Amino acid sequence: QAQLVESGGGSVQAGGSLTLSCAAGIYMQRFACMAWFRQAPGGKREGIASIDDGGKEDYKDSVKGRFAISRDNAKNTLYLQMNSLKPEDTALYYCAADKIGSGSWRQGDFRYWGQGTQVTVSS
């Protein structure tokens, strides 16, 4: 069993930056696809960024150009650099690993999930 532990959330003003980290334990090199999701209060969970084992990235349109996903297999850590934050980015952010099946990562079919880290952006 892999354990995913997110950190780096917090409260920032609009226009600010945060970097989220997801410590993935010793199994990270086995995960072909890892991703970040978020869920705002009263909203649905949505996929915002993914990265495969070849380094190919994919983003939700609303975060393109502002967020950057990366992975360091040597450190077993997944990152999400978030710049130019907006109040609508306020949500609980989750990392996910080990995509199940052949569907899009956006469907959220991942075997492992973290507990989430809160990001709050004030105007």
PDB file of C-alpha atoms in Angstrom:
ATOM      1  CA  GLN A   1       0.000   0.000   0.000  1.00  0.00           C
ATOM      2  CA  ALA A   2       1.299   3.408  -0.967  1.00  0.00           C
ATOM      3  CA  GLN A   3       0.662   6.392   1.235  1.00  0.00           C
ATOM      4  CA  LEU A   4       0.338   9.877  -0.205  1.00  0.00           C
ATOM      5  CA  VAL A   5       0.814  12.863   2.082  1.00  0.00           C
ATOM      6  CA  GLU A   6       0.206  16.382   0.802  1.00  0.00           C
ATOM      7  CA  SER A   7       1.689  19.535   2.296  1.00  0.00           C
ATOM      8  CA  GLY A   8       2.222  23.164   1.404  1.00  0.00           C
ATOM      9  CA  GLY A   9      -1.318  24.469   1.515  1.00  0.00           C
ATOM     10  CA  GLY A  10      -2.200  27.715   3.231  1.00  0.00           C
ATOM     11  CA  SER A  11      -3.809  31.107   2.910  1.00  0.00           C
ATOM     12  CA  VAL A  12      -2.585  33.648   0.398  1.00  0.00           C
ATOM     13  CA  GLN A  13      -3.844  36.791  -1.242  1.00  0.00           C
ATOM     14  CA  ALA A  14      -4.888  36.857  -4.872  1.00  0.00           C
ATOM     15  CA  GLY A  15      -1.864  36.998  -7.133  1.00  0.00           C
ATOM     16  CA  GLY A  16       0.265  35.048  -4.697  1.00  0.00           C
ATOM     17  CA  SER A  17       1.975  31.693  -5.077  1.00  0.00           C
ATOM     18  CA  LEU A  18       2.092  28.372  -3.281  1.00  0.00           C
ATOM     19  CA  THR A  19       3.897  25.124  -3.918  1.00  0.00           C
ATOM     20  CA  LEU A  20       2.153  21.914  -2.935  1.00  0.00           C
ATOM     21  CA  SER A  21       4.100  18.728  -2.308  1.00  0.00           C
ATOM     22  CA  CYS A  22       2.927  15.138  -2.223  1.00  0.00           C
ATOM     23  CA  ALA A  23       5.228  12.636  -0.549  1.00  0.00           C
ATOM     24  CA  ALA A  24       4.551   9.292  -2.137  1.00  0.00           C
ATOM     25  CA  GLY A  25       6.691   6.864  -0.195  1.00  0.00           C
ATOM     26  CA  ILE A  26       8.782   4.200  -1.830  1.00  0.00           C
ATOM     27  CA  TYR A  27       6.389   3.274  -4.631  1.00  0.00           C
ATOM     28  CA  MET A  28       6.399   6.453  -6.697  1.00  0.00           C
ATOM     29  CA  GLN A  29       8.621   5.177  -9.483  1.00  0.00           C
ATOM     30  CA  ARG A  30       5.961   2.546 -10.232  1.00  0.00           C
ATOM     31  CA  PHE A  31       3.273   5.111 -10.944  1.00  0.00           C
ATOM     32  CA  ALA A  32       2.950   5.862 -14.631  1.00  0.00           C
ATOM     33  CA  CYS A  33       0.436   8.629 -14.009  1.00  0.00           C
ATOM     34  CA  MET A  34       0.096  10.976 -11.070  1.00  0.00           C
ATOM     35  CA  ALA A  35      -2.229  13.917 -10.743  1.00  0.00           C
ATOM     36  CA  TRP A  36      -3.586  16.746  -8.650  1.00  0.00           C
ATOM     37  CA  PHE A  37      -7.297  17.213  -8.019  1.00  0.00           C
ATOM     38  CA  ARG A  38      -9.210  19.797  -6.057  1.00  0.00           C
ATOM     39  CA  GLN A  39     -12.637  20.165  -4.533  1.00  0.00           C
ATOM     40  CA  ALA A  40     -14.148  23.499  -3.607  1.00  0.00           C
ATOM     41  CA  PRO A  41     -16.838  23.753  -0.908  1.00  0.00           C
ATOM     42  CA  GLY A  42     -20.093  22.531  -2.398  1.00  0.00           C
ATOM     43  CA  GLY A  43     -18.370  21.618  -5.642  1.00  0.00           C
ATOM     44  CA  LYS A  44     -17.333  18.466  -7.414  1.00  0.00           C
ATOM     45  CA  ARG A  45     -13.819  17.084  -7.391  1.00  0.00           C
ATOM     46  CA  GLU A  46     -11.993  18.159 -10.529  1.00  0.00           C
ATOM     47  CA  GLY A  47      -8.721  17.144 -12.070  1.00  0.00           C
ATOM     48  CA  ILE A  48      -6.378  20.046 -12.598  1.00  0.00           C
ATOM     49  CA  ALA A  49      -3.022  18.578 -13.603  1.00  0.00           C
ATOM     50  CA  SER A  50      -1.407  15.266 -14.442  1.00  0.00           C
ATOM     51  CA  ILE A  51       2.047  14.010 -15.315  1.00  0.00           C
ATOM     52  CA  ASP A  52       3.103  10.654 -16.725  1.00  0.00           C
ATOM     53  CA  ASP A  53       6.330   8.752 -16.217  1.00  0.00           C
ATOM     54  CA  GLY A  54       7.778  10.333 -19.347  1.00  0.00           C
ATOM     55  CA  GLY A  55       7.179  13.812 -17.989  1.00  0.00           C
ATOM     56  CA  LYS A  56       4.227  14.631 -20.234  1.00  0.00           C
ATOM     57  CA  GLU A  57       1.958  17.159 -18.535  1.00  0.00           C
ATOM     58  CA  ASP A  58      -1.722  17.920 -18.954  1.00  0.00           C
ATOM     59  CA  TYR A  59      -3.762  20.694 -17.367  1.00  0.00           C
ATOM     60  CA  LYS A  60      -7.275  21.864 -16.877  1.00  0.00           C
ATOM     61  CA  ASP A  61      -7.787  24.961 -19.013  1.00  0.00           C
ATOM     62  CA  SER A  62      -8.457  27.230 -16.044  1.00  0.00           C
ATOM     63  CA  VAL A  63      -4.984  26.627 -14.574  1.00  0.00           C
ATOM     64  CA  LYS A  64      -2.892  26.477 -17.762  1.00  0.00           C
ATOM     65  CA  GLY A  65      -0.068  28.971 -17.680  1.00  0.00           C
ATOM     66  CA  ARG A  66      -0.446  29.485 -13.904  1.00  0.00           C
ATOM     67  CA  PHE A  67       0.147  26.027 -12.434  1.00  0.00           C
ATOM     68  CA  ALA A  68       2.987  23.597 -13.114  1.00  0.00           C
ATOM     69  CA  ILE A  69       3.105  19.941 -12.113  1.00  0.00           C
ATOM     70  CA  SER A  70       6.381  18.102 -11.685  1.00  0.00           C
ATOM     71  CA  ARG A  71       7.676  14.907 -10.166  1.00  0.00           C
ATOM     72  CA  ASP A  72      10.982  13.938  -8.606  1.00  0.00           C
ATOM     73  CA  ASN A  73      11.172  10.165  -8.538  1.00  0.00           C
ATOM     74  CA  ALA A  74      14.448  10.250  -6.623  1.00  0.00           C
ATOM     75  CA  LYS A  75      12.716  12.120  -3.808  1.00  0.00           C
ATOM     76  CA  ASN A  76       9.419  10.265  -4.266  1.00  0.00           C
ATOM     77  CA  THR A  77       7.637  13.598  -4.411  1.00  0.00           C
ATOM     78  CA  LEU A  78       5.031  15.152  -6.671  1.00  0.00           C
ATOM     79  CA  TYR A  79       4.772  18.936  -6.835  1.00  0.00           C
ATOM     80  CA  LEU A  80       2.285  21.562  -7.906  1.00  0.00           C
ATOM     81  CA  GLN A  81       3.636  25.064  -8.336  1.00  0.00           C
ATOM     82  CA  MET A  82       0.725  27.517  -8.262  1.00  0.00           C
ATOM     83  CA  ASN A  83       1.221  31.112  -9.381  1.00  0.00           C
ATOM     84  CA  SER A  84      -1.145  34.028  -9.923  1.00  0.00           C
ATOM     85  CA  LEU A  85      -3.641  32.469  -7.553  1.00  0.00           C
ATOM     86  CA  LYS A  86      -7.259  33.551  -7.738  1.00  0.00           C
ATOM     87  CA  PRO A  87     -10.066  33.335  -5.165  1.00  0.00           C
ATOM     88  CA  GLU A  88     -11.693  30.667  -7.339  1.00  0.00           C
ATOM     89  CA  ASP A  89      -8.643  28.447  -6.750  1.00  0.00           C
ATOM     90  CA  THR A  90      -9.767  28.071  -3.132  1.00  0.00           C
ATOM     91  CA  ALA A  91     -10.260  24.347  -2.533  1.00  0.00           C
ATOM     92  CA  LEU A  92      -8.986  21.216  -0.865  1.00  0.00           C
ATOM     93  CA  TYR A  93      -6.188  19.878  -3.057  1.00  0.00           C
ATOM     94  CA  TYR A  94      -5.485  16.165  -3.377  1.00  0.00           C
ATOM     95  CA  CYS A  95      -2.745  14.190  -5.054  1.00  0.00           C
ATOM     96  CA  ALA A  96      -3.524  10.878  -6.709  1.00  0.00           C
ATOM     97  CA  ALA A  97      -1.387   8.035  -8.013  1.00  0.00           C
ATOM     98  CA  ASP A  98      -1.622   4.787  -9.971  1.00  0.00           C
ATOM     99  CA  LYS A  99      -4.337   5.426 -12.539  1.00  0.00           C
ATOM    100  CA  ILE A 100      -6.713   2.530 -13.060  1.00  0.00           C
ATOM    101  CA  GLY A 101      -7.850   1.544 -16.516  1.00  0.00           C
ATOM    102  CA  SER A 102      -7.452   3.241 -19.875  1.00  0.00           C
ATOM    103  CA  GLY A 103      -9.740   6.199 -19.387  1.00  0.00           C
ATOM    104  CA  SER A 104      -8.726   9.811 -19.042  1.00  0.00           C
ATOM    105  CA  TRP A 105      -6.965  10.823 -15.846  1.00  0.00           C
ATOM    106  CA  ARG A 106      -9.641  13.467 -15.481  1.00  0.00           C
ATOM    107  CA  GLN A 107     -12.144  10.757 -14.565  1.00  0.00           C
ATOM    108  CA  GLY A 108     -10.325  10.357 -11.271  1.00  0.00           C
ATOM    109  CA  ASP A 109      -9.881   6.582 -11.351  1.00  0.00           C
ATOM    110  CA  PHE A 110      -6.760   6.339  -9.203  1.00  0.00           C
ATOM    111  CA  ARG A 111      -5.867   3.670  -6.725  1.00  0.00           C
ATOM    112  CA  TYR A 112      -4.209   5.934  -4.154  1.00  0.00           C
ATOM    113  CA  TRP A 113      -5.269   9.303  -2.761  1.00  0.00           C
ATOM    114  CA  GLY A 114      -3.895  11.661  -0.180  1.00  0.00           C
ATOM    115  CA  GLN A 115      -5.921  13.300   2.569  1.00  0.00           C
ATOM    116  CA  GLY A 116      -5.740  16.746   0.995  1.00  0.00           C
ATOM    117  CA  THR A 117      -4.269  20.121   1.828  1.00  0.00           C
ATOM    118  CA  GLN A 118      -6.348  23.291   2.010  1.00  0.00           C
ATOM    119  CA  VAL A 119      -5.619  26.276  -0.213  1.00  0.00           C
ATOM    120  CA  THR A 120      -7.455  29.515   0.512  1.00  0.00           C
ATOM    121  CA  VAL A 121      -7.050  32.565  -1.717  1.00  0.00           C
ATOM    122  CA  SER A 122      -8.464  35.876  -0.543  1.00  0.00           C
ATOM    123  CA  SER A 123      -9.274  38.822  -2.764  1.00  0.00           C
TER     124      SER A 123
END
